[in-house]
């Protein structure tokens, strides 16, 4: 069972230890970088966005990381990060996490739009 869980004092180190394959490193920022952004915000014209980091769990084990942002109105959601660690890829965890993120966004009646970015040379992300 795949769940999205809050990043806490008890799991942040395990989440930061999760890494993609070496050839995938240019496609997603390291999880520690994302947690710093979530703690301190984005610069300049993006400073108003709220960032929400989440751990992706398979049962009791962290297997990935996701982070989205939204404006205070919560009418638009943007998935900034979605990664599954190298040893847990190709098991459906990324798709399950994406479906849960979309359900989370739909829970806001004012939500109008959800978007995601990914590197064009990342075939798995494009397929997802």
XYZ file of N, CA and C in Angstrom:
384
model
N 0.842 -1.176 0.000
C 0.000 0.000 0.000
C 0.890 1.242 0.000
N 0.653 2.140 -0.922
C 1.438 3.363 -1.053
C 0.678 4.516 -0.405
N 1.380 5.277 0.430
C 0.787 6.449 1.079
C 1.730 7.632 0.972
N 1.159 8.815 1.070
C 1.935 10.052 1.175
C 1.935 10.442 2.640
N 3.105 10.698 3.188
C 3.200 11.026 4.603
C 4.002 12.306 4.807
N 3.678 12.985 5.873
C 4.366 14.216 6.250
C 5.844 13.920 6.516
N 6.674 14.884 6.188
C 8.094 14.801 6.547
C 8.210 15.294 7.986
N 8.823 14.483 8.828
C 8.908 14.807 10.255
C 10.351 14.663 10.741
N 10.539 14.972 12.028
C 11.854 14.802 12.646
C 12.286 13.344 12.637
N 11.342 12.418 12.600
C 11.707 10.997 12.644
C 11.953 10.375 11.271
N 11.568 11.056 10.172
C 11.772 10.422 8.862
C 12.568 11.260 7.857
N 12.909 12.484 8.188
C 13.559 13.336 7.192
C 14.908 12.777 6.732
N 15.648 12.164 7.639
C 16.951 11.632 7.243
C 16.804 10.450 6.287
N 15.833 9.588 6.533
C 15.586 8.461 5.629
C 15.151 8.966 4.258
N 14.342 10.011 4.228
C 13.896 10.587 2.955
C 15.086 11.215 2.222
N 15.946 11.895 2.935
C 17.124 12.508 2.295
C 18.098 11.463 1.773
N 18.101 10.296 2.350
C 19.001 9.234 1.899
C 18.526 8.573 0.601
N 17.285 8.786 0.215
C 16.762 8.184 -1.008
C 17.378 8.866 -2.224
N 17.831 8.055 -3.177
C 18.463 8.597 -4.381
C 17.975 7.862 -5.612
N 17.958 8.574 -6.713
C 17.657 7.960 -8.003
C 18.929 7.329 -8.559
N 18.810 6.650 -9.695
C 19.990 6.082 -10.354
C 20.954 7.189 -10.771
N 22.245 6.918 -10.842
C 23.214 7.960 -11.226
C 22.844 8.682 -12.522
N 22.371 7.959 -13.523
C 22.017 8.588 -14.798
C 20.735 9.426 -14.725
N 20.016 9.361 -13.600
C 18.784 10.134 -13.425
C 18.996 11.397 -12.597
N 20.168 11.595 -12.064
C 20.415 12.691 -11.127
C 20.180 14.074 -11.722
N 20.334 14.235 -13.014
C 20.085 15.528 -13.634
C 18.609 15.840 -13.807
N 17.752 14.883 -13.523
C 16.315 15.065 -13.735
C 15.566 15.574 -12.508
N 16.118 15.396 -11.324
C 15.406 15.796 -10.108
C 16.417 16.255 -9.063
N 16.065 17.303 -8.345
C 16.944 17.818 -7.286
C 17.031 16.808 -6.144
N 18.152 16.797 -5.428
C 18.242 15.926 -4.251
C 17.157 16.294 -3.232
N 16.699 15.317 -2.503
C 15.607 15.549 -1.549
C 15.969 16.569 -0.475
N 17.207 16.590 -0.021
C 17.594 17.581 0.991
C 17.425 18.997 0.448
N 17.715 19.193 -0.842
C 17.552 20.511 -1.457
C 16.078 20.928 -1.428
N 15.210 20.006 -1.749
C 13.771 20.287 -1.731
C 13.290 20.610 -0.318
N 13.812 19.906 0.683
C 13.405 20.182 2.057
C 13.864 21.564 2.509
N 15.032 21.982 2.060
C 15.499 23.338 2.374
C 14.577 24.366 1.716
N 14.215 24.133 0.460
C 13.273 25.043 -0.212
C 11.945 25.097 0.534
N 11.458 23.957 0.993
C 10.192 23.925 1.721
C 10.289 24.684 3.039
N 11.435 24.599 3.684
C 11.620 25.273 4.975
C 11.771 26.775 4.825
N 12.465 27.205 3.764
C 12.804 28.619 3.649
C 12.143 29.336 2.484
N 11.477 28.615 1.620
C 10.738 29.235 0.529
C 11.560 29.424 -0.726
N 10.844 29.801 -1.757
C 11.449 30.083 -3.052
C 11.776 31.568 -3.146
N 12.716 31.954 -3.968
C 13.115 33.368 -4.058
C 12.202 34.180 -4.976
N 12.309 35.477 -4.832
C 11.717 36.434 -5.768
C 10.228 36.317 -5.950
N 9.812 36.314 -7.203
C 8.381 36.343 -7.522
C 7.667 35.049 -7.146
N 8.395 34.019 -6.775
C 7.782 32.758 -6.350
C 7.654 32.653 -4.834
N 8.082 33.662 -4.120
C 8.118 33.627 -2.656
C 6.737 33.427 -2.031
N 5.673 33.794 -2.735
C 4.326 33.664 -2.182
C 3.794 32.229 -2.195
N 4.453 31.335 -2.936
C 3.982 29.962 -3.053
C 4.259 29.176 -1.780
N 3.322 28.330 -1.404
C 3.519 27.426 -0.278
C 4.011 26.096 -0.827
N 5.032 25.538 -0.208
C 5.623 24.278 -0.638
C 5.255 23.169 0.348
N 4.876 22.018 -0.188
C 4.437 20.894 0.624
C 5.256 19.648 0.277
N 6.261 19.332 1.090
C 7.047 18.111 0.857
C 6.351 16.912 1.502
N 6.404 15.786 0.821
C 5.768 14.573 1.319
C 6.666 13.368 1.041
N 6.683 12.446 1.976
C 7.380 11.185 1.770
C 6.416 10.208 1.113
N 6.921 9.426 0.188
C 6.139 8.353 -0.414
C 6.534 7.072 0.303
N 5.559 6.409 0.900
C 5.808 5.177 1.642
C 5.149 3.995 0.942
N 5.830 2.872 0.963
C 5.248 1.579 0.601
C 5.195 0.802 1.910
N 4.018 0.663 2.450
C 3.888 0.083 3.785
C 4.559 0.990 4.794
N 5.523 0.457 5.507
C 6.238 1.217 6.546
C 7.558 1.810 6.053
N 7.877 1.615 4.784
C 9.184 2.010 4.270
C 9.092 3.214 3.338
N 9.926 4.257 3.580
C 9.965 5.359 2.624
C 10.630 4.908 1.332
N 9.961 5.174 0.206
C 10.483 4.750 -1.092
C 10.643 5.911 -2.067
N 10.161 7.089 -1.688
C 10.248 8.212 -2.608
C 9.888 9.524 -1.937
N 9.835 10.543 -2.767
C 9.610 11.909 -2.290
C 8.789 12.664 -3.318
N 7.904 13.493 -2.834
C 7.124 14.378 -3.697
C 7.049 15.743 -3.035
N 6.970 16.771 -3.856
C 6.739 18.111 -3.330
C 5.914 18.879 -4.343
N 4.903 19.558 -3.825
C 4.094 20.404 -4.694
C 4.034 21.796 -4.110
N 3.637 22.734 -4.959
C 3.424 24.092 -4.468
C 2.039 24.541 -4.873
N 1.565 25.536 -4.149
C 0.278 26.125 -4.447
C 0.279 27.564 -3.937
N -0.533 28.371 -4.591
C -0.716 29.747 -4.133
C -1.659 29.726 -2.925
N -1.708 30.802 -2.163
C -2.597 30.832 -0.996
C -4.055 30.531 -1.335
N -4.486 30.831 -2.548
C -5.879 30.579 -2.945
C -6.164 29.095 -3.162
N -5.123 28.310 -3.314
C -5.217 26.867 -3.562
C -6.115 26.538 -4.756
N -6.007 27.364 -5.787
C -6.767 27.081 -7.000
C -5.901 26.457 -8.080
N -4.587 26.504 -7.894
C -3.645 25.895 -8.829
C -2.572 25.160 -8.035
N -2.263 23.963 -8.514
C -1.284 23.110 -7.854
C -0.229 22.713 -8.873
N 1.004 22.690 -8.416
C 2.111 22.361 -9.311
C 3.019 21.342 -8.636
N 3.170 20.178 -9.249
C 4.058 19.148 -8.713
C 5.481 19.495 -9.140
N 6.279 19.877 -8.157
C 7.659 20.286 -8.405
C 8.622 19.104 -8.419
N 8.373 18.140 -7.555
C 9.270 17.006 -7.414
C 8.446 15.726 -7.274
N 8.907 14.708 -7.913
C 8.345 13.371 -7.745
C 9.458 12.392 -8.076
N 9.922 11.695 -7.057
C 11.009 10.747 -7.274
C 10.729 9.467 -6.505
N 11.183 8.379 -7.083
C 11.173 7.082 -6.420
C 12.624 6.618 -6.405
N 13.072 6.143 -5.252
C 14.477 5.751 -5.122
C 14.809 4.607 -6.078
N 16.073 4.533 -6.428
C 16.555 3.595 -7.445
C 16.096 2.160 -7.190
N 16.233 1.687 -5.970
C 15.906 0.289 -5.696
C 14.411 0.009 -5.646
N 13.574 1.050 -5.730
C 12.115 0.866 -5.655
C 11.400 1.260 -6.946
N 12.143 1.568 -7.978
C 11.528 1.975 -9.236
C 10.910 0.778 -9.959
N 9.975 1.097 -10.870
C 9.299 0.111 -11.725
C 8.380 -0.818 -10.934
N 7.825 -0.298 -9.832
C 6.886 -1.089 -9.018
C 5.522 -0.413 -8.890
N 5.336 0.711 -9.600
C 4.057 1.414 -9.554
C 3.942 2.454 -8.452
N 5.010 2.681 -7.703
C 4.952 3.635 -6.600
C 4.783 5.072 -7.102
N 5.453 5.416 -8.193
C 5.333 6.770 -8.735
C 3.916 7.062 -9.203
N 3.316 6.124 -9.920
C 1.937 6.301 -10.394
C 0.966 6.398 -9.215
N 1.139 5.534 -8.225
C 0.271 5.576 -7.043
C 0.400 6.915 -6.318
N 1.627 7.416 -6.203
C 1.839 8.713 -5.547
C 1.195 9.839 -6.357
N 1.339 9.789 -7.669
C 0.732 10.809 -8.528
C -0.783 10.792 -8.375
N -1.392 9.636 -8.361
C -2.842 9.543 -8.188
C -3.274 10.117 -6.840
N -2.489 9.862 -5.792
C -2.818 10.408 -4.479
C -2.656 11.923 -4.439
N -1.642 12.431 -5.112
C -1.477 13.887 -5.186
C -2.678 14.526 -5.889
N -3.094 13.947 -6.995
C -4.240 14.502 -7.724
C -5.505 14.439 -6.878
N -5.704 13.383 -6.125
C -6.861 13.288 -5.228
C -6.790 14.360 -4.147
N -5.592 14.601 -3.638
C -5.397 15.649 -2.631
C -5.784 17.015 -3.210
N -5.385 17.282 -4.454
C -5.709 18.556 -5.092
C -7.216 18.679 -5.319
N -7.850 17.594 -5.752
C -9.294 17.610 -6.018
C -10.114 17.867 -4.759
N -9.535 17.613 -3.606
C -10.244 17.838 -2.345
C -10.500 19.315 -2.079
N -9.842 20.193 -2.821
C -10.047 21.630 -2.678
C -11.068 22.074 -3.722
N -12.266 22.475 -3.303
C -13.315 22.806 -4.272
C -12.947 23.947 -5.224
N -12.031 24.790 -4.821
C -11.634 25.916 -5.662
C -10.545 25.546 -6.664
N -10.026 24.319 -6.583
C -8.937 23.890 -7.467
C -9.395 23.896 -8.923
N -8.598 24.542 -9.772
C -8.906 24.653 -11.193
C -7.886 23.936 -12.058
N -6.666 23.776 -11.552
C -5.592 23.327 -12.417
C -4.521 22.594 -11.617
N -3.963 21.551 -12.243
C -2.795 20.862 -11.696
C -1.799 20.707 -12.837
N -0.523 20.871 -12.518
C 0.512 20.778 -13.542
C 1.738 20.098 -12.945
N 2.591 19.645 -13.839
C 3.846 19.022 -13.442
C 4.881 19.362 -14.507
N 6.112 19.464 -14.082
C 7.180 19.645 -15.068
C 8.116 18.450 -14.972
N 8.775 18.173 -16.083
C 9.772 17.117 -16.088
C 10.720 17.364 -17.249
N 11.870 16.759 -17.175
C 12.871 16.889 -18.223
C 12.404 16.103 -19.451
N 12.478 16.706 -20.600
C 12.010 16.058 -21.834
C 12.758 14.764 -22.140
N 13.994 14.648 -21.670
C 14.765 13.439 -21.943
C 14.573 12.357 -20.860
N 13.526 12.499 -20.049
C 13.184 11.527 -19.025
C 11.964 10.742 -19.500
N 12.162 9.619 -20.184
C 11.033 8.897 -20.775
C 10.035 8.362 -19.747
N 10.507 7.926 -18.589
C 9.592 7.394 -17.573
C 8.650 8.474 -17.063
N 9.173 9.686 -16.852
C 8.326 10.791 -16.390
C 7.315 11.180 -17.464
N 7.752 11.210 -18.702
C 6.835 11.539 -19.788
C 5.711 10.529 -19.889
N 6.041 9.267 -19.702
C 5.041 8.207 -19.752
C 4.065 8.308 -18.593
N 4.580 8.629 -17.432
C 3.742 8.753 -16.238
C 2.762 9.891 -16.405
